[in-house]
mmCIF file of C-alpha atoms in Angstrom:
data_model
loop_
_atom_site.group_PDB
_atom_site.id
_atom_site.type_symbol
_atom_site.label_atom_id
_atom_site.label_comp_id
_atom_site.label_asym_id
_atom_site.label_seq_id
_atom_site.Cartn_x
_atom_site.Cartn_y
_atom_site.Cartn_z
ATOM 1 C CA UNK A 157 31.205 -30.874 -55.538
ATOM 2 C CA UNK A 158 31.419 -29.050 -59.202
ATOM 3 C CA UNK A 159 28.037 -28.104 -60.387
ATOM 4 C CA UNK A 160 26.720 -31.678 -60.334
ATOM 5 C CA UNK A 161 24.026 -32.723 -62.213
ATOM 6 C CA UNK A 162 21.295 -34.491 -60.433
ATOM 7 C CA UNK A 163 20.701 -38.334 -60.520
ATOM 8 C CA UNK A 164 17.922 -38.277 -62.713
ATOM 9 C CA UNK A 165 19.609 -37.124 -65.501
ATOM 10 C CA UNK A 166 20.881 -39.293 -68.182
ATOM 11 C CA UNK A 167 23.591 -36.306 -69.215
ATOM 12 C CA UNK A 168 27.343 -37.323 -68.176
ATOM 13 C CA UNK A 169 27.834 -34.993 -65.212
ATOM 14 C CA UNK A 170 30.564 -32.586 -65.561
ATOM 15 C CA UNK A 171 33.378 -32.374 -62.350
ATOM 16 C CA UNK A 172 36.272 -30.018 -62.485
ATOM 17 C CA UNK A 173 39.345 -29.464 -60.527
ATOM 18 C CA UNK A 174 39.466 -28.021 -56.808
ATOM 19 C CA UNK A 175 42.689 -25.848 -56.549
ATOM 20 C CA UNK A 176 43.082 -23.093 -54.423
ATOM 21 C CA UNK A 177 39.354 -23.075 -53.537
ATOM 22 C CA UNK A 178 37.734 -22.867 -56.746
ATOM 23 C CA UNK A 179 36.501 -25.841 -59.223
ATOM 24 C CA UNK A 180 38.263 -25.268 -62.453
ATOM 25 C CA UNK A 181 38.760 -26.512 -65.882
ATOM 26 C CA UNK A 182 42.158 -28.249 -66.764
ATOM 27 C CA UNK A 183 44.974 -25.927 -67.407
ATOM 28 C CA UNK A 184 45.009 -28.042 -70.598
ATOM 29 C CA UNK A 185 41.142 -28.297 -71.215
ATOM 30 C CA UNK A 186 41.381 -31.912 -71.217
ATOM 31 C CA UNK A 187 38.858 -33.411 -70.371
ATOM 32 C CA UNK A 188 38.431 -37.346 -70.062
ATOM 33 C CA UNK A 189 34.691 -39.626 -70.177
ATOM 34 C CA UNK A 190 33.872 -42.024 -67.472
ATOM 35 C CA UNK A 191 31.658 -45.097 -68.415
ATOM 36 C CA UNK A 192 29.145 -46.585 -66.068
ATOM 37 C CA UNK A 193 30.600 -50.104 -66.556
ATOM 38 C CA UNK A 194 27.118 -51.868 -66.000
ATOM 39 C CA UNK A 195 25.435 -50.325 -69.483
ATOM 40 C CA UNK A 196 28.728 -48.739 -71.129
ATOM 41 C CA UNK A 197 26.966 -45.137 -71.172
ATOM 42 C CA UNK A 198 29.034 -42.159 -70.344
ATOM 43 C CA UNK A 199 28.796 -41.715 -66.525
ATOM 44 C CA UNK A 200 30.590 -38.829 -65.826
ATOM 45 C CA UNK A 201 32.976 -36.128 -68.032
ATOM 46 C CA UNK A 202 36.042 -35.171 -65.912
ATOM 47 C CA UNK A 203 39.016 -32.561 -66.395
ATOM 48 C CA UNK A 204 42.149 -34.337 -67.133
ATOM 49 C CA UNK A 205 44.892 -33.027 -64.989
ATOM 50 C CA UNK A 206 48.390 -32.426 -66.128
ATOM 51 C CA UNK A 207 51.535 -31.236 -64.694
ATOM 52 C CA UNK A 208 50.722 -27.642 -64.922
ATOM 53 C CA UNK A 209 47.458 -28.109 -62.841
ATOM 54 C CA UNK A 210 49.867 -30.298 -60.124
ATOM 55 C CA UNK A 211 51.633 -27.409 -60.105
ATOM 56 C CA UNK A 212 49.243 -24.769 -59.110
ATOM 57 C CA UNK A 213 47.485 -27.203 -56.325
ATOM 58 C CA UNK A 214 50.860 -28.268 -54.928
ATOM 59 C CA UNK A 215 51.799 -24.459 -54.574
ATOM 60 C CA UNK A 216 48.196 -23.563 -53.753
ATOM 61 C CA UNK A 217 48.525 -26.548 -50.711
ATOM 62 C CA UNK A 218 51.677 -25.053 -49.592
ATOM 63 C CA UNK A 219 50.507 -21.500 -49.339
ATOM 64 C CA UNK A 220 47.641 -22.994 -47.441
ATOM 65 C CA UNK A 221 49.910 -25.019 -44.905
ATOM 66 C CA UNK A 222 52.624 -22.445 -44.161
ATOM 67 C CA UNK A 223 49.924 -19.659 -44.193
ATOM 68 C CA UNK A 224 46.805 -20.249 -42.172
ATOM 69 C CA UNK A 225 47.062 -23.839 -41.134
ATOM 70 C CA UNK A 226 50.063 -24.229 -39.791
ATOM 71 C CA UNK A 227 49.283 -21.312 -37.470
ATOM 72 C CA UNK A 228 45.925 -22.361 -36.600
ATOM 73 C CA UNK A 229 45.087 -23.957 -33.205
ATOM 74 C CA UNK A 230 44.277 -27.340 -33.125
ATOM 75 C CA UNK A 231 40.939 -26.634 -31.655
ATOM 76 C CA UNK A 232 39.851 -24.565 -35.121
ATOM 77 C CA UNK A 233 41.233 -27.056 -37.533
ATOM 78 C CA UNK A 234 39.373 -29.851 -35.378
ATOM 79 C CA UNK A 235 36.297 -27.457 -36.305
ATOM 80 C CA UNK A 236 36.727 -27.136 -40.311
ATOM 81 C CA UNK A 237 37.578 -30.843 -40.467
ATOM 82 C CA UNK A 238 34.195 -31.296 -38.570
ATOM 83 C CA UNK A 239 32.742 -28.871 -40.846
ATOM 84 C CA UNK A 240 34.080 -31.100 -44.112
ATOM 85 C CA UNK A 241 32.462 -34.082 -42.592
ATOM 86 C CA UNK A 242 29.377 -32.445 -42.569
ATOM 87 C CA UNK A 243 29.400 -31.759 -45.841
ATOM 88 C CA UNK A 244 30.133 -35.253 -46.503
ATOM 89 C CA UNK A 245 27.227 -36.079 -45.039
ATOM 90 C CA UNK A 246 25.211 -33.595 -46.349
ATOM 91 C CA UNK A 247 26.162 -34.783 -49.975
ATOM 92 C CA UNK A 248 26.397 -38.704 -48.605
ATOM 93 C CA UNK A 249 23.121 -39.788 -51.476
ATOM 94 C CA UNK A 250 25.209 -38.119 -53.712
ATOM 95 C CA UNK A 251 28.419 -39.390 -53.619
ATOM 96 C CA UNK A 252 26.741 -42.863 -52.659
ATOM 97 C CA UNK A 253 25.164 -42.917 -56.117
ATOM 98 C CA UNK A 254 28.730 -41.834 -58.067
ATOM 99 C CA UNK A 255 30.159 -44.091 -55.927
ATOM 100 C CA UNK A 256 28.066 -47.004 -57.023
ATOM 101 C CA UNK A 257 27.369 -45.977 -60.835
ATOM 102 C CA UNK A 258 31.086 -45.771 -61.403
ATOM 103 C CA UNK A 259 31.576 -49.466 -59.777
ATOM 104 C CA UNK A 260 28.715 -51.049 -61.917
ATOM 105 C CA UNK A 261 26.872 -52.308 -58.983
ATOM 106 C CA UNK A 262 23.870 -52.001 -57.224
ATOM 107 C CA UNK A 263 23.672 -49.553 -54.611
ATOM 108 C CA UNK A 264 22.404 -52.044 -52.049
ATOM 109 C CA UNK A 265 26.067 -53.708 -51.968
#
């Protein structure tokens, strides 16, 4: 995830746009606010994408697919797909609390 913030903070947390690899600002520099809905505070400041960013992460995707992925054996995708759901987990309090904050609700439901 982009440069999260922790939890503890009260500061919106910042979260950019993953294209080709890299977290990056909108093409446009848009940017758009996120409200926790239970107090109305700012929860979370995200880059707005626009057509131009679709554009680089559609052609970015399909560089990816018709270079290495497409020739790759099932056996190592299997493995970086295993490898993303370890991160996943690694990150699971994280996302859990995002998750939650951004639905208003406590994190027990």
């Amino acid at each position: 995830m982009s440069s999260a913030q922790p939890a503890e903070s009260n500061t919106p947390r910042k979260y950019q746009l993953f294209i080709d690899g890299q977290w990056v600002d909108a093409e446009s520099g848009k940017t758009f606010t996120t409200p926790n809905p239970s107090t109305g505070e700012p929860l979370a400041e995200v880059a707005e994408a626009d057509a131009a960013d679709i554009d680089k992460a559609v052609a970015a995707a399909r560089r990816a697919f018709e270079g290495k992925w497409s020739s790759m054996s099932a056996r190592d995708r299997g493995r970086l797909l295993y490898k993303l759901s370890q991160l996943i987990e690694q990150h699971a309090k994280e996302l859990a609390e995002l998750e939650t904050l951004d639905n208003g609700k406590p994190i027990k439901e």
